[in-house]
Amino acid sequence: MLERSLVFQLISAFIVSFSFAILTNSPSKSLLYCGINGMCGWFVNILLLRFGFTQILSVFFAALAINVLSEIFARFLKNPVPIFLIPGLIPLVPGAGMYYTMTSLLKSQFDLAIKTGMQTLLIAGSIAVAIMLVTSFNWVFSALNKKVELK
Amino acid sequence: MMNSKQLIEIALLAGEIMLTNGAETHRVEDTMVRICSKGKLKLAESFVIPTVIVATVADENNNLVTVSKRIKNRTIDLNKISLVNQFSRDFQTHEYTYEQAIEILNNIKNKKGYSSYLLPFTAALVCCFSTILFGGNLKDAISAFLVGFVTQSILNFMNSRNFSYFISYIIGGATTALVAIITVNLNIGVHLDKIIIGSVMIMTPGVAITNAIRDTIAGDLLSGVARGIEAFLIAVFIATGAGIALSLFR
């Protein structure tokens, strides 16, 4: 199957992040890096899924990788971190979960709606926790560096 | 040498550009204080939430100046944030006059983004390839391309007429579902669910979610909660729109 091959998936993730960066009017120099960021995140996600991790954990580690890469790109290209972070995270957004929650609500299947809704919230939460971890570690390190300079 | 009034005017303009285009509030506060630190001031404070900027400076003679600015309509243009960031760095190293600084900032403010003819095509690309990521086949991708093109054209039109975001996201979600149903009935696409899931991606509140998390960690709890609610509501509006279209026309 063409759609299932790894290379095809990675190219798709690259194009999704690249085009989403254009939709948010990112600077034209950063577009390529946004695409690379999205591609790496999707690679981590799909690799962990194939090794049998749960969806929540693989999204967590993918978001972690994307955030670390964004911090590196931001230092390297002297641009704010969110410019690289936002397009990179787009392929991981649990759109499917939101859709199936909505359709099961339409059919009044409330037990199914709660189950898929909780799973969607947990995936979104794991993205949030990954961003929190990297960002707060980064701020701790920069605070430590400043103190060393003052001495 | 600029006086405190001129400095705070420059800082306010810079902060306004950043906040209206989707920067985090702590970044806006930092930038404003950094611009004010250029002069010989006793005090420079700024308080920013997603709808208001307030800033206060005091010079050597304890003359206090406070300005506030209400932010009404917000858009997303990350290029402008990057440019103002660069400007605040240059402002510390170069010797700009007041007129030069205001002119640079006004140029940034009036800068045009990518052409509005390009946006529907890029949105269509996002839809097309995210449908593939979520497991659709090539036929689904083609129909998602059409869906993205139509939805982004309608969103562009509503943005140019300053529709409230409540209405534009509901109409956006409904358009997505409607065009997807039409393409499936015309036998262009196969899986209705995968087409809709992929196409909704262009409306995801990515900026709001990321900023909500980063604001919360930075300690700006008020802004974090406000943006978190905004992101959640946008998701609910899109689902409502798509749900209305699905239950009426299917």
mmCIF file of C-alpha atoms in Angstrom, chain A residues 1-3 8-13 15-16 19-29 31 42 67 71 78-83 85-87 89-91 93-96 98-100 102-103 106-107 121 127-128 131-133 135-136 139, chain B residues 24 26-27 76-82 85-86 89 113-114 118-119 122-123 125-126 129-130 132-134 136-138 152 192-194 196-197 200-204 206-207 210-211 213-214 216-218 232 235 239-240 242-243 246-247 250:
data_model
loop_
_atom_site.group_PDB
_atom_site.id
_atom_site.type_symbol
_atom_site.label_atom_id
_atom_site.label_comp_id
_atom_site.label_asym_id
_atom_site.label_seq_id
_atom_site.Cartn_x
_atom_site.Cartn_y
_atom_site.Cartn_z
ATOM 1 C CA MET A 1 0.000 0.000 0.000
ATOM 2 C CA LEU A 2 1.352 3.385 -1.034
ATOM 3 C CA GLU A 3 -0.411 5.237 1.806
ATOM 4 C CA PHE A 8 5.147 8.442 1.981
ATOM 5 C CA GLN A 9 3.913 9.177 5.521
ATOM 6 C CA LEU A 10 7.019 11.233 6.316
ATOM 7 C CA ILE A 11 6.649 13.283 3.115
ATOM 8 C CA SER A 12 2.982 13.892 3.982
ATOM 9 C CA ALA A 13 3.873 15.077 7.489
ATOM 10 C CA ILE A 15 3.988 18.956 3.602
ATOM 11 C CA VAL A 16 1.331 19.326 6.333
ATOM 12 C CA SER A 19 1.758 24.390 4.536
ATOM 13 C CA PHE A 20 0.410 25.070 8.018
ATOM 14 C CA ALA A 21 3.394 27.358 8.606
ATOM 15 C CA ILE A 22 2.295 29.338 5.545
ATOM 16 C CA LEU A 23 -1.262 29.536 6.943
ATOM 17 C CA THR A 24 0.085 31.131 10.153
ATOM 18 C CA ASN A 25 2.257 33.537 8.096
ATOM 19 C CA SER A 26 5.582 32.266 9.432
ATOM 20 C CA PRO A 27 8.727 33.968 8.089
ATOM 21 C CA SER A 28 9.681 32.427 4.741
ATOM 22 C CA LYS A 29 13.165 31.441 5.987
ATOM 23 C CA LEU A 31 9.228 27.260 6.520
ATOM 24 C CA TRP A 42 5.652 12.113 13.040
ATOM 25 C CA ASN A 67 9.808 20.791 21.329
ATOM 26 C CA GLU A 71 14.303 25.129 20.903
ATOM 27 C CA LYS A 78 17.213 33.670 16.235
ATOM 28 C CA ASN A 79 13.413 33.407 15.991
ATOM 29 C CA PRO A 80 10.807 32.850 18.738
ATOM 30 C CA VAL A 81 10.187 29.191 19.680
ATOM 31 C CA PRO A 82 6.411 29.073 18.853
ATOM 32 C CA ILE A 83 7.137 29.729 15.161
ATOM 33 C CA LEU A 85 6.549 24.593 17.626
ATOM 34 C CA ILE A 86 3.040 25.320 16.281
ATOM 35 C CA PRO A 87 3.347 23.811 12.758
ATOM 36 C CA LEU A 89 2.604 19.838 16.513
ATOM 37 C CA ILE A 90 -0.213 20.008 13.929
ATOM 38 C CA PRO A 91 0.028 16.381 12.662
ATOM 39 C CA VAL A 93 -3.493 17.023 17.119
ATOM 40 C CA PRO A 94 -6.153 14.396 18.021
ATOM 41 C CA GLY A 95 -8.645 15.440 15.338
ATOM 42 C CA ALA A 96 -9.918 11.879 14.921
ATOM 43 C CA MET A 98 -12.756 14.876 18.511
ATOM 44 C CA TYR A 99 -14.647 13.741 15.410
ATOM 45 C CA TYR A 100 -15.621 10.325 16.821
ATOM 46 C CA MET A 102 -18.923 14.298 18.183
ATOM 47 C CA THR A 103 -20.487 11.574 16.004
ATOM 48 C CA LEU A 106 -25.002 12.745 17.638
ATOM 49 C CA LYS A 107 -26.081 9.087 17.841
ATOM 50 C CA LEU A 121 -8.337 14.793 26.337
ATOM 51 C CA ILE A 127 1.149 17.110 24.326
ATOM 52 C CA ALA A 128 0.714 19.829 26.961
ATOM 53 C CA ILE A 131 5.700 21.184 26.131
ATOM 54 C CA MET A 132 5.714 22.022 29.855
ATOM 55 C CA LEU A 133 8.637 19.684 30.574
ATOM 56 C CA THR A 135 10.049 24.660 28.276
ATOM 57 C CA SER A 136 10.480 24.716 32.052
ATOM 58 C CA TRP A 139 14.115 28.148 31.562
ATOM 59 C CA GLU B 24 2.576 34.929 24.271
ATOM 60 C CA HIS B 26 5.248 37.119 28.746
ATOM 61 C CA ARG B 27 7.087 37.692 25.476
ATOM 62 C CA ILE B 76 -2.291 35.355 13.482
ATOM 63 C CA ASP B 77 0.836 36.559 11.716
ATOM 64 C CA LEU B 78 3.972 35.001 13.192
ATOM 65 C CA ASN B 79 6.228 36.858 10.749
ATOM 66 C CA LYS B 80 5.419 40.178 12.450
ATOM 67 C CA ILE B 81 6.302 38.729 15.876
ATOM 68 C CA SER B 82 9.665 37.616 14.543
ATOM 69 C CA ASN B 85 11.620 40.537 18.170
ATOM 70 C CA GLN B 86 14.481 41.398 15.834
ATOM 71 C CA ARG B 89 17.254 43.433 19.767
ATOM 72 C CA GLY B 113 1.410 38.335 4.742
ATOM 73 C CA TYR B 114 1.399 35.680 2.042
ATOM 74 C CA LEU B 118 -2.010 31.369 -2.142
ATOM 75 C CA LEU B 119 -3.797 30.559 1.137
ATOM 76 C CA THR B 122 -1.861 25.739 1.003
ATOM 77 C CA ALA B 123 -4.950 24.956 3.099
ATOM 78 C CA LEU B 125 -2.479 20.831 0.732
ATOM 79 C CA VAL B 126 -2.789 20.608 4.535
ATOM 80 C CA PHE B 129 -1.942 15.240 3.247
ATOM 81 C CA SER B 130 -3.415 15.088 6.748
ATOM 82 C CA ILE B 132 -3.412 10.544 4.167
ATOM 83 C CA LEU B 133 -1.760 10.674 7.637
ATOM 84 C CA PHE B 134 -5.061 9.635 9.233
ATOM 85 C CA GLY B 136 -7.385 7.840 3.966
ATOM 86 C CA ASN B 137 -6.610 6.610 0.454
ATOM 87 C CA LEU B 138 -5.750 8.653 -2.656
ATOM 88 C CA GLN B 152 -10.339 28.295 3.381
ATOM 89 C CA LEU B 192 -16.447 10.433 4.940
ATOM 90 C CA ASP B 193 -14.937 10.357 8.463
ATOM 91 C CA LYS B 194 -11.328 10.463 7.261
ATOM 92 C CA ILE B 196 -13.609 15.429 7.628
ATOM 93 C CA ILE B 197 -10.897 14.605 10.206
ATOM 94 C CA VAL B 200 -10.735 20.135 10.076
ATOM 95 C CA MET B 201 -6.954 20.465 10.618
ATOM 96 C CA ILE B 202 -6.785 23.892 8.928
ATOM 97 C CA MET B 203 -8.986 25.368 11.674
ATOM 98 C CA THR B 204 -7.184 23.809 14.683
ATOM 99 C CA GLY B 206 -2.663 25.633 17.289
ATOM 100 C CA VAL B 207 -1.509 29.109 18.298
ATOM 101 C CA THR B 210 0.634 26.449 22.440
ATOM 102 C CA ASN B 211 0.398 29.946 23.903
ATOM 103 C CA ILE B 213 0.569 26.167 27.822
ATOM 104 C CA ARG B 214 3.594 28.454 27.543
ATOM 105 C CA THR B 216 0.755 28.996 32.169
ATOM 106 C CA ILE B 217 4.342 27.825 32.747
ATOM 107 C CA ALA B 218 5.602 31.416 32.667
ATOM 108 C CA PHE B 232 -11.435 24.660 23.854
ATOM 109 C CA ALA B 235 -12.809 23.060 19.081
ATOM 110 C CA ALA B 239 -17.565 20.204 16.201
ATOM 111 C CA THR B 240 -20.946 21.953 16.507
ATOM 112 C CA ALA B 242 -19.775 19.826 11.552
ATOM 113 C CA GLY B 243 -22.394 18.094 13.713
ATOM 114 C CA LEU B 246 -23.886 15.922 9.402
ATOM 115 C CA SER B 247 -27.230 15.503 11.139
ATOM 116 C CA ARG B 250 -26.811 12.730 5.859
#
